[in-house]
């Protein structure tokens, strides 16, 4: 699938920016192609085979999400942040990126991690409590998930400043939720990105709920409209439409690569599950609301499109099912068979170079462990 947006001219790149107007949609909830002169060209190269691949991606990450939820309920994970309902937003955007683009995500972008090639065991490693982080950011060009709400937007903006100073063409992309837009970090990142016109995409997944608070409580206008106050062009896209999300992301990437600076994308979607597995959304959310959004299910939409095009075959369905089963099995086995960390591993990778404070803490902890028979970790130098 093409990830190079250079075929589009500079006058095209700003023609469809919609921060105030209607939501960008290319595929209706019934699976019909809607048609949009501004955004259809950005996905005209997506073949039937590639569309089928996008569907497979979405089914796979939903299965990853479901399996991880089961693992948490069975005591194998301490916590899990579900992405149920946000598959199109994550797959449509992640599959538009180049390998040298750098992703800065929150804790919910496990679908993006899948697209970046993160091992299934590494996706759940932190949630099992076995490591400080799940993977090496520099191997995959994706930072490990940020739990501090909105902090990753500052990291992305700083990285993008480095890209610009180095004269590079890669782009920093940061993912966050609607609730994060109320955080000072996000607003500071928007100020810096606009001031220095750096190549960064702010990708907000507006899933309607910041834990138990509805989006309407924190924003009296569309979130995309708020970006204009910082001088940043914005797009408001149907986050349950994988093609619309891909088109919007490709446009934003093209702007960034060609000196157009930052873009803010609001993907309007819905968190169909709890905020985390420690949350009970039935305490604050109307069941009728969930029913309304279930009719807009991103997986059902792309499947309907495939059916309308006559390419959703029994063979495709069987192939996707086999892939999801294999992924779920591999992730479950990786999780359950993951070795427990040694006691002294808590000090590993905290600092890039040794320092006396850390060494003193290690010494004190070793003495503490010595008071418990068999608890001391061997192989750690004093």
PDB file of N, CA and C in Angstrom, residues 231-316:
ATOM      1  N   UNK A 231      -3.281  28.191  15.608  1.00  0.00           N
ATOM      2  CA  UNK A 231      -2.732  28.396  14.276  1.00  0.00           C
ATOM      3  C   UNK A 231      -2.375  27.105  13.575  1.00  0.00           C
ATOM      4  N   UNK A 232      -3.028  26.004  13.966  1.00  0.00           N
ATOM      5  CA  UNK A 232      -2.742  24.698  13.380  1.00  0.00           C
ATOM      6  C   UNK A 232      -3.949  24.233  12.566  1.00  0.00           C
ATOM      7  N   UNK A 233      -3.773  23.936  11.278  1.00  0.00           N
ATOM      8  CA  UNK A 233      -4.875  23.411  10.465  1.00  0.00           C
ATOM      9  C   UNK A 233      -5.384  22.096  11.033  1.00  0.00           C
ATOM     10  N   UNK A 234      -6.682  21.870  10.888  1.00  0.00           N
ATOM     11  CA  UNK A 234      -7.253  20.672  11.494  1.00  0.00           C
ATOM     12  C   UNK A 234      -8.185  19.953  10.544  1.00  0.00           C
ATOM     13  N   UNK A 235      -8.380  18.683  10.840  1.00  0.00           N
ATOM     14  CA  UNK A 235      -9.285  17.822  10.085  1.00  0.00           C
ATOM     15  C   UNK A 235     -10.176  17.095  11.080  1.00  0.00           C
ATOM     16  N   UNK A 236     -11.446  16.964  10.745  1.00  0.00           N
ATOM     17  CA  UNK A 236     -12.375  16.195  11.584  1.00  0.00           C
ATOM     18  C   UNK A 236     -12.883  15.045  10.737  1.00  0.00           C
ATOM     19  N   UNK A 237     -12.554  13.822  11.134  1.00  0.00           N
ATOM     20  CA  UNK A 237     -12.796  12.657  10.297  1.00  0.00           C
ATOM     21  C   UNK A 237     -13.632  11.634  11.044  1.00  0.00           C
ATOM     22  N   UNK A 238     -14.422  10.886  10.285  1.00  0.00           N
ATOM     23  CA  UNK A 238     -15.175   9.767  10.853  1.00  0.00           C
ATOM     24  C   UNK A 238     -14.171   8.705  11.281  1.00  0.00           C
ATOM     25  N   UNK A 239     -13.973   8.578  12.578  1.00  0.00           N
ATOM     26  CA  UNK A 239     -12.967   7.655  13.089  1.00  0.00           C
ATOM     27  C   UNK A 239     -13.334   6.196  12.953  1.00  0.00           C
ATOM     28  N   UNK A 240     -14.558   5.890  12.527  1.00  0.00           N
ATOM     29  CA  UNK A 240     -14.971   4.506  12.298  1.00  0.00           C
ATOM     30  C   UNK A 240     -14.904   4.139  10.826  1.00  0.00           C
ATOM     31  N   UNK A 241     -14.360   5.032  10.009  1.00  0.00           N
ATOM     32  CA  UNK A 241     -14.217   4.834   8.569  1.00  0.00           C
ATOM     33  C   UNK A 241     -12.729   4.728   8.251  1.00  0.00           C
ATOM     34  N   UNK A 242     -12.244   3.513   8.022  1.00  0.00           N
ATOM     35  CA  UNK A 242     -10.810   3.285   7.871  1.00  0.00           C
ATOM     36  C   UNK A 242     -10.233   4.019   6.671  1.00  0.00           C
ATOM     37  N   UNK A 243     -10.990   4.138   5.582  1.00  0.00           N
ATOM     38  CA  UNK A 243     -10.482   4.836   4.402  1.00  0.00           C
ATOM     39  C   UNK A 243     -10.422   6.340   4.627  1.00  0.00           C
ATOM     40  N   UNK A 244     -11.405   6.900   5.299  1.00  0.00           N
ATOM     41  CA  UNK A 244     -11.398   8.333   5.591  1.00  0.00           C
ATOM     42  C   UNK A 244     -10.235   8.686   6.510  1.00  0.00           C
ATOM     43  N   UNK A 245      -9.997   7.838   7.499  1.00  0.00           N
ATOM     44  CA  UNK A 245      -8.870   8.070   8.409  1.00  0.00           C
ATOM     45  C   UNK A 245      -7.556   8.012   7.647  1.00  0.00           C
ATOM     46  N   UNK A 246      -7.415   7.028   6.773  1.00  0.00           N
ATOM     47  CA  UNK A 246      -6.190   6.908   5.996  1.00  0.00           C
ATOM     48  C   UNK A 246      -5.992   8.126   5.096  1.00  0.00           C
ATOM     49  N   UNK A 247      -7.057   8.588   4.463  1.00  0.00           N
ATOM     50  CA  UNK A 247      -6.964   9.753   3.589  1.00  0.00           C
ATOM     51  C   UNK A 247      -6.533  10.987   4.375  1.00  0.00           C
ATOM     52  N   UNK A 248      -7.138  11.209   5.519  1.00  0.00           N
ATOM     53  CA  UNK A 248      -6.804  12.373   6.336  1.00  0.00           C
ATOM     54  C   UNK A 248      -5.355  12.304   6.812  1.00  0.00           C
ATOM     55  N   UNK A 249      -4.913  11.130   7.204  1.00  0.00           N
ATOM     56  CA  UNK A 249      -3.547  10.974   7.690  1.00  0.00           C
ATOM     57  C   UNK A 249      -2.546  11.184   6.566  1.00  0.00           C
ATOM     58  N   UNK A 250      -2.845  10.659   5.397  1.00  0.00           N
ATOM     59  CA  UNK A 250      -1.942  10.853   4.256  1.00  0.00           C
ATOM     60  C   UNK A 250      -1.820  12.336   3.896  1.00  0.00           C
ATOM     61  N   UNK A 251      -2.930  13.056   3.939  1.00  0.00           N
ATOM     62  CA  UNK A 251      -2.885  14.483   3.645  1.00  0.00           C
ATOM     63  C   UNK A 251      -1.993  15.199   4.668  1.00  0.00           C
ATOM     64  N   UNK A 252      -2.196  14.884   5.937  1.00  0.00           N
ATOM     65  CA  UNK A 252      -1.408  15.522   6.988  1.00  0.00           C
ATOM     66  C   UNK A 252       0.074  15.174   6.863  1.00  0.00           C
ATOM     67  N   UNK A 253       0.373  13.942   6.517  1.00  0.00           N
ATOM     68  CA  UNK A 253       1.761  13.528   6.313  1.00  0.00           C
ATOM     69  C   UNK A 253       2.397  14.300   5.154  1.00  0.00           C
ATOM     70  N   UNK A 254       1.628  14.467   4.095  1.00  0.00           N
ATOM     71  CA  UNK A 254       2.137  15.202   2.934  1.00  0.00           C
ATOM     72  C   UNK A 254       2.452  16.650   3.311  1.00  0.00           C
ATOM     73  N   UNK A 255       1.579  17.273   4.048  1.00  0.00           N
ATOM     74  CA  UNK A 255       1.815  18.648   4.487  1.00  0.00           C
ATOM     75  C   UNK A 255       3.100  18.721   5.308  1.00  0.00           C
ATOM     76  N   UNK A 256       3.245  17.790   6.244  1.00  0.00           N
ATOM     77  CA  UNK A 256       4.402  17.820   7.137  1.00  0.00           C
ATOM     78  C   UNK A 256       5.708  17.597   6.382  1.00  0.00           C
ATOM     79  N   UNK A 257       5.699  16.668   5.433  1.00  0.00           N
ATOM     80  CA  UNK A 257       6.920  16.343   4.690  1.00  0.00           C
ATOM     81  C   UNK A 257       7.343  17.481   3.749  1.00  0.00           C
ATOM     82  N   UNK A 258       6.402  18.327   3.401  1.00  0.00           N
ATOM     83  CA  UNK A 258       6.679  19.374   2.426  1.00  0.00           C
ATOM     84  C   UNK A 258       6.673  20.767   3.046  1.00  0.00           C
ATOM     85  N   UNK A 259       7.002  20.826   4.335  1.00  0.00           N
ATOM     86  CA  UNK A 259       7.166  22.115   4.983  1.00  0.00           C
ATOM     87  C   UNK A 259       5.884  22.773   5.445  1.00  0.00           C
ATOM     88  N   UNK A 260       4.776  22.033   5.452  1.00  0.00           N
ATOM     89  CA  UNK A 260       3.497  22.616   5.837  1.00  0.00           C
ATOM     90  C   UNK A 260       3.262  22.686   7.328  1.00  0.00           C
ATOM     91  N   UNK A 261       4.162  22.113   8.112  1.00  0.00           N
ATOM     92  CA  UNK A 261       4.026  22.185   9.556  1.00  0.00           C
ATOM     93  C   UNK A 261       3.043  21.183  10.128  1.00  0.00           C
ATOM     94  N   UNK A 262       2.548  21.438  11.336  1.00  0.00           N
ATOM     95  CA  UNK A 262       1.700  20.477  12.043  1.00  0.00           C
ATOM     96  C   UNK A 262       0.271  20.451  11.524  1.00  0.00           C
ATOM     97  N   UNK A 263      -0.387  19.336  11.757  1.00  0.00           N
ATOM     98  CA  UNK A 263      -1.820  19.182  11.483  1.00  0.00           C
ATOM     99  C   UNK A 263      -2.459  18.488  12.674  1.00  0.00           C
ATOM    100  N   UNK A 264      -3.663  18.890  12.995  1.00  0.00           N
ATOM    101  CA  UNK A 264      -4.435  18.274  14.077  1.00  0.00           C
ATOM    102  C   UNK A 264      -5.570  17.473  13.457  1.00  0.00           C
ATOM    103  N   UNK A 265      -5.642  16.189  13.770  1.00  0.00           N
ATOM    104  CA  UNK A 265      -6.710  15.317  13.277  1.00  0.00           C
ATOM    105  C   UNK A 265      -7.565  14.879  14.456  1.00  0.00           C
ATOM    106  N   UNK A 266      -8.860  15.135  14.360  1.00  0.00           N
ATOM    107  CA  UNK A 266      -9.800  14.600  15.335  1.00  0.00           C
ATOM    108  C   UNK A 266     -10.565  13.448  14.693  1.00  0.00           C
ATOM    109  N   UNK A 267     -10.313  12.246  15.163  1.00  0.00           N
ATOM    110  CA  UNK A 267     -11.011  11.065  14.668  1.00  0.00           C
ATOM    111  C   UNK A 267     -12.205  10.812  15.594  1.00  0.00           C
ATOM    112  N   UNK A 268     -13.401  11.071  15.085  1.00  0.00           N
ATOM    113  CA  UNK A 268     -14.604  10.938  15.898  1.00  0.00           C
ATOM    114  C   UNK A 268     -15.013   9.465  15.939  1.00  0.00           C
ATOM    115  N   UNK A 269     -14.864   8.862  17.098  1.00  0.00           N
ATOM    116  CA  UNK A 269     -15.132   7.436  17.242  1.00  0.00           C
ATOM    117  C   UNK A 269     -15.838   7.200  18.575  1.00  0.00           C
ATOM    118  N   UNK A 270     -15.749   5.982  19.097  1.00  0.00           N
ATOM    119  CA  UNK A 270     -16.446   5.674  20.352  1.00  0.00           C
ATOM    120  C   UNK A 270     -15.751   4.530  21.072  1.00  0.00           C
ATOM    121  N   UNK A 271     -15.566   4.718  22.372  1.00  0.00           N
ATOM    122  CA  UNK A 271     -15.015   3.649  23.194  1.00  0.00           C
ATOM    123  C   UNK A 271     -16.159   2.726  23.596  1.00  0.00           C
ATOM    124  N   UNK A 272     -16.246   1.582  22.936  1.00  0.00           N
ATOM    125  CA  UNK A 272     -17.360   0.665  23.176  1.00  0.00           C
ATOM    126  C   UNK A 272     -17.183  -0.158  24.446  1.00  0.00           C
ATOM    127  N   UNK A 273     -15.968  -0.210  24.949  1.00  0.00           N
ATOM    128  CA  UNK A 273     -15.709  -0.941  26.177  1.00  0.00           C
ATOM    129  C   UNK A 273     -15.416   0.006  27.322  1.00  0.00           C
ATOM    130  N   UNK A 274     -14.857  -0.494  28.408  1.00  0.00           N
ATOM    131  CA  UNK A 274     -14.496   0.352  29.546  1.00  0.00           C
ATOM    132  C   UNK A 274     -13.220   1.132  29.278  1.00  0.00           C
ATOM    133  N   UNK A 275     -12.982   2.138  30.104  1.00  0.00           N
ATOM    134  CA  UNK A 275     -11.747   2.908  29.992  1.00  0.00           C
ATOM    135  C   UNK A 275     -10.545   1.993  30.193  1.00  0.00           C
ATOM    136  N   UNK A 276     -10.593   1.183  31.214  1.00  0.00           N
ATOM    137  CA  UNK A 276      -9.666   0.075  31.423  1.00  0.00           C
ATOM    138  C   UNK A 276     -10.486  -1.063  32.029  1.00  0.00           C
ATOM    139  N   UNK A 277      -9.844  -2.195  32.238  1.00  0.00           N
ATOM    140  CA  UNK A 277     -10.557  -3.319  32.832  1.00  0.00           C
ATOM    141  C   UNK A 277     -10.885  -3.075  34.304  1.00  0.00           C
ATOM    142  N   UNK A 278     -10.421  -1.956  34.870  1.00  0.00           N
ATOM    143  CA  UNK A 278     -10.777  -1.593  36.237  1.00  0.00           C
ATOM    144  C   UNK A 278     -12.002  -0.682  36.278  1.00  0.00           C
ATOM    145  N   UNK A 279     -12.552  -0.382  35.106  1.00  0.00           N
ATOM    146  CA  UNK A 279     -13.650   0.575  34.988  1.00  0.00           C
ATOM    147  C   UNK A 279     -14.965  -0.145  34.702  1.00  0.00           C
ATOM    148  N   UNK A 280     -16.067   0.428  35.164  1.00  0.00           N
ATOM    149  CA  UNK A 280     -17.405  -0.080  34.865  1.00  0.00           C
ATOM    150  C   UNK A 280     -18.212   1.039  34.200  1.00  0.00           C
ATOM    151  N   UNK A 281     -18.248   1.078  32.858  1.00  0.00           N
ATOM    152  CA  UNK A 281     -18.916   2.178  32.166  1.00  0.00           C
ATOM    153  C   UNK A 281     -20.426   2.215  32.361  1.00  0.00           C
ATOM    154  N   UNK A 282     -21.012   1.124  32.808  1.00  0.00           N
ATOM    155  CA  UNK A 282     -22.464   1.125  33.030  1.00  0.00           C
ATOM    156  C   UNK A 282     -22.857   2.067  34.163  1.00  0.00           C
ATOM    157  N   UNK A 283     -21.908   2.493  34.974  1.00  0.00           N
ATOM    158  CA  UNK A 283     -22.190   3.402  36.080  1.00  0.00           C
ATOM    159  C   UNK A 283     -22.387   4.839  35.605  1.00  0.00           C
ATOM    160  N   UNK A 284     -21.890   5.163  34.416  1.00  0.00           N
ATOM    161  CA  UNK A 284     -21.984   6.558  33.961  1.00  0.00           C
ATOM    162  C   UNK A 284     -22.463   6.689  32.509  1.00  0.00           C
ATOM    163  N   UNK A 285     -22.647   5.584  31.802  1.00  0.00           N
ATOM    164  CA  UNK A 285     -22.982   5.665  30.383  1.00  0.00           C
ATOM    165  C   UNK A 285     -24.325   5.007  30.103  1.00  0.00           C
ATOM    166  N   UNK A 286     -25.145   5.672  29.317  1.00  0.00           N
ATOM    167  CA  UNK A 286     -26.461   5.159  28.945  1.00  0.00           C
ATOM    168  C   UNK A 286     -26.292   4.002  27.953  1.00  0.00           C
ATOM    169  N   UNK A 287     -26.977   2.908  28.199  1.00  0.00           N
ATOM    170  CA  UNK A 287     -26.885   1.743  27.315  1.00  0.00           C
ATOM    171  C   UNK A 287     -27.364   2.080  25.908  1.00  0.00           C
ATOM    172  N   UNK A 288     -28.297   3.007  25.784  1.00  0.00           N
ATOM    173  CA  UNK A 288     -28.796   3.398  24.461  1.00  0.00           C
ATOM    174  C   UNK A 288     -27.701   4.039  23.618  1.00  0.00           C
ATOM    175  N   UNK A 289     -26.798   4.744  24.273  1.00  0.00           N
ATOM    176  CA  UNK A 289     -25.690   5.373  23.569  1.00  0.00           C
ATOM    177  C   UNK A 289     -24.794   4.317  22.931  1.00  0.00           C
ATOM    178  N   UNK A 290     -24.509   3.282  23.684  1.00  0.00           N
ATOM    179  CA  UNK A 290     -23.684   2.195  23.165  1.00  0.00           C
ATOM    180  C   UNK A 290     -24.372   1.522  21.976  1.00  0.00           C
ATOM    181  N   UNK A 291     -25.666   1.366  22.049  1.00  0.00           N
ATOM    182  CA  UNK A 291     -26.407   0.724  20.960  1.00  0.00           C
ATOM    183  C   UNK A 291     -26.332   1.552  19.681  1.00  0.00           C
ATOM    184  N   UNK A 292     -26.414   2.861  19.828  1.00  0.00           N
ATOM    185  CA  UNK A 292     -26.331   3.752  18.663  1.00  0.00           C
ATOM    186  C   UNK A 292     -24.974   3.617  17.983  1.00  0.00           C
ATOM    187  N   UNK A 293     -23.919   3.615  18.778  1.00  0.00           N
ATOM    188  CA  UNK A 293     -22.580   3.539  18.205  1.00  0.00           C
ATOM    189  C   UNK A 293     -22.243   2.141  17.705  1.00  0.00           C
ATOM    190  N   UNK A 294     -22.853   1.118  18.284  1.00  0.00           N
ATOM    191  CA  UNK A 294     -22.617  -0.248  17.811  1.00  0.00           C
ATOM    192  C   UNK A 294     -23.061  -0.397  16.360  1.00  0.00           C
ATOM    193  N   UNK A 295     -24.063   0.382  15.964  1.00  0.00           N
ATOM    194  CA  UNK A 295     -24.529   0.352  14.578  1.00  0.00           C
ATOM    195  C   UNK A 295     -23.510   0.963  13.624  1.00  0.00           C
ATOM    196  N   UNK A 296     -22.517   1.651  14.175  1.00  0.00           N
ATOM    197  CA  UNK A 296     -21.459   2.270  13.371  1.00  0.00           C
ATOM    198  C   UNK A 296     -20.142   1.508  13.513  1.00  0.00           C
ATOM    199  N   UNK A 297     -20.212   0.282  13.976  1.00  0.00           N
ATOM    200  CA  UNK A 297     -19.031  -0.547  14.235  1.00  0.00           C
ATOM    201  C   UNK A 297     -18.065  -0.488  13.043  1.00  0.00           C
ATOM    202  N   UNK A 298     -16.806  -0.125  13.273  1.00  0.00           N
ATOM    203  CA  UNK A 298     -15.850   0.004  12.167  1.00  0.00           C
ATOM    204  C   UNK A 298     -15.577  -1.300  11.431  1.00  0.00           C
ATOM    205  N   UNK A 299     -15.606  -2.440  12.137  1.00  0.00           N
ATOM    206  CA  UNK A 299     -15.370  -3.719  11.471  1.00  0.00           C
ATOM    207  C   UNK A 299     -16.546  -4.087  10.571  1.00  0.00           C
ATOM    208  N   UNK A 300     -17.758  -3.890  11.072  1.00  0.00           N
ATOM    209  CA  UNK A 300     -18.940  -4.197  10.279  1.00  0.00           C
ATOM    210  C   UNK A 300     -18.998  -3.319   9.035  1.00  0.00           C
ATOM    211  N   UNK A 301     -18.521  -2.095   9.149  1.00  0.00           N
ATOM    212  CA  UNK A 301     -18.566  -1.164   8.015  1.00  0.00           C
ATOM    213  C   UNK A 301     -17.650  -1.618   6.881  1.00  0.00           C
ATOM    214  N   UNK A 302     -16.411  -1.953   7.206  1.00  0.00           N
ATOM    215  CA  UNK A 302     -15.501  -2.353   6.140  1.00  0.00           C
ATOM    216  C   UNK A 302     -15.880  -3.724   5.589  1.00  0.00           C
ATOM    217  N   UNK A 303     -16.442  -4.585   6.432  1.00  0.00           N
ATOM    218  CA  UNK A 303     -16.927  -5.868   5.925  1.00  0.00           C
ATOM    219  C   UNK A 303     -18.075  -5.642   4.949  1.00  0.00           C
ATOM    220  N   UNK A 304     -18.979  -4.723   5.272  1.00  0.00           N
ATOM    221  CA  UNK A 304     -20.092  -4.417   4.365  1.00  0.00           C
ATOM    222  C   UNK A 304     -19.575  -3.861   3.042  1.00  0.00           C
ATOM    223  N   UNK A 305     -18.531  -3.054   3.105  1.00  0.00           N
ATOM    224  CA  UNK A 305     -17.936  -2.528   1.875  1.00  0.00           C
ATOM    225  C   UNK A 305     -17.373  -3.659   1.033  1.00  0.00           C
ATOM    226  N   UNK A 306     -16.673  -4.585   1.664  1.00  0.00           N
ATOM    227  CA  UNK A 306     -16.126  -5.738   0.944  1.00  0.00           C
ATOM    228  C   UNK A 306     -17.246  -6.573   0.328  1.00  0.00           C
ATOM    229  N   UNK A 307     -18.338  -6.754   1.064  1.00  0.00           N
ATOM    230  CA  UNK A 307     -19.479  -7.502   0.538  1.00  0.00           C
ATOM    231  C   UNK A 307     -20.114  -6.780  -0.639  1.00  0.00           C
ATOM    232  N   UNK A 308     -20.245  -5.459  -0.520  1.00  0.00           N
ATOM    233  CA  UNK A 308     -20.826  -4.676  -1.618  1.00  0.00           C
ATOM    234  C   UNK A 308     -19.968  -4.734  -2.874  1.00  0.00           C
ATOM    235  N   UNK A 309     -18.664  -4.877  -2.689  1.00  0.00           N
ATOM    236  CA  UNK A 309     -17.751  -4.968  -3.829  1.00  0.00           C
ATOM    237  C   UNK A 309     -17.612  -6.402  -4.336  1.00  0.00           C
ATOM    238  N   UNK A 310     -18.251  -7.347  -3.622  1.00  0.00           N
ATOM    239  CA  UNK A 310     -18.213  -8.744  -4.039  1.00  0.00           C
ATOM    240  C   UNK A 310     -16.905  -9.439  -3.785  1.00  0.00           C
ATOM    241  N   UNK A 311     -16.130  -8.960  -2.804  1.00  0.00           N
ATOM    242  CA  UNK A 311     -14.818  -9.550  -2.544  1.00  0.00           C
ATOM    243  C   UNK A 311     -14.719 -10.151  -1.146  1.00  0.00           C
ATOM    244  N   UNK A 312     -15.835 -10.160  -0.403  1.00  0.00           N
ATOM    245  CA  UNK A 312     -15.816 -10.832   0.896  1.00  0.00           C
ATOM    246  C   UNK A 312     -16.234 -12.274   0.667  1.00  0.00           C
ATOM    247  N   UNK A 313     -15.250 -13.111   0.427  1.00  0.00           N
ATOM    248  CA  UNK A 313     -15.480 -14.505   0.068  1.00  0.00           C
ATOM    249  C   UNK A 313     -15.335 -15.412   1.293  1.00  0.00           C
ATOM    250  N   UNK A 314     -15.846 -16.639   1.224  1.00  0.00           N
ATOM    251  CA  UNK A 314     -15.621 -17.594   2.313  1.00  0.00           C
ATOM    252  C   UNK A 314     -14.132 -17.835   2.561  1.00  0.00           C
ATOM    253  N   UNK A 315     -13.347 -17.781   1.494  1.00  0.00           N
ATOM    254  CA  UNK A 315     -11.905 -17.983   1.628  1.00  0.00           C
ATOM    255  C   UNK A 315     -11.272 -16.839   2.431  1.00  0.00           C
ATOM    256  N   UNK A 316     -11.706 -15.609   2.154  1.00  0.00           N
ATOM    257  CA  UNK A 316     -11.183 -14.470   2.893  1.00  0.00           C
ATOM    258  C   UNK A 316     -11.583 -14.567   4.363  1.00  0.00           C
TER     259      UNK A 316
END
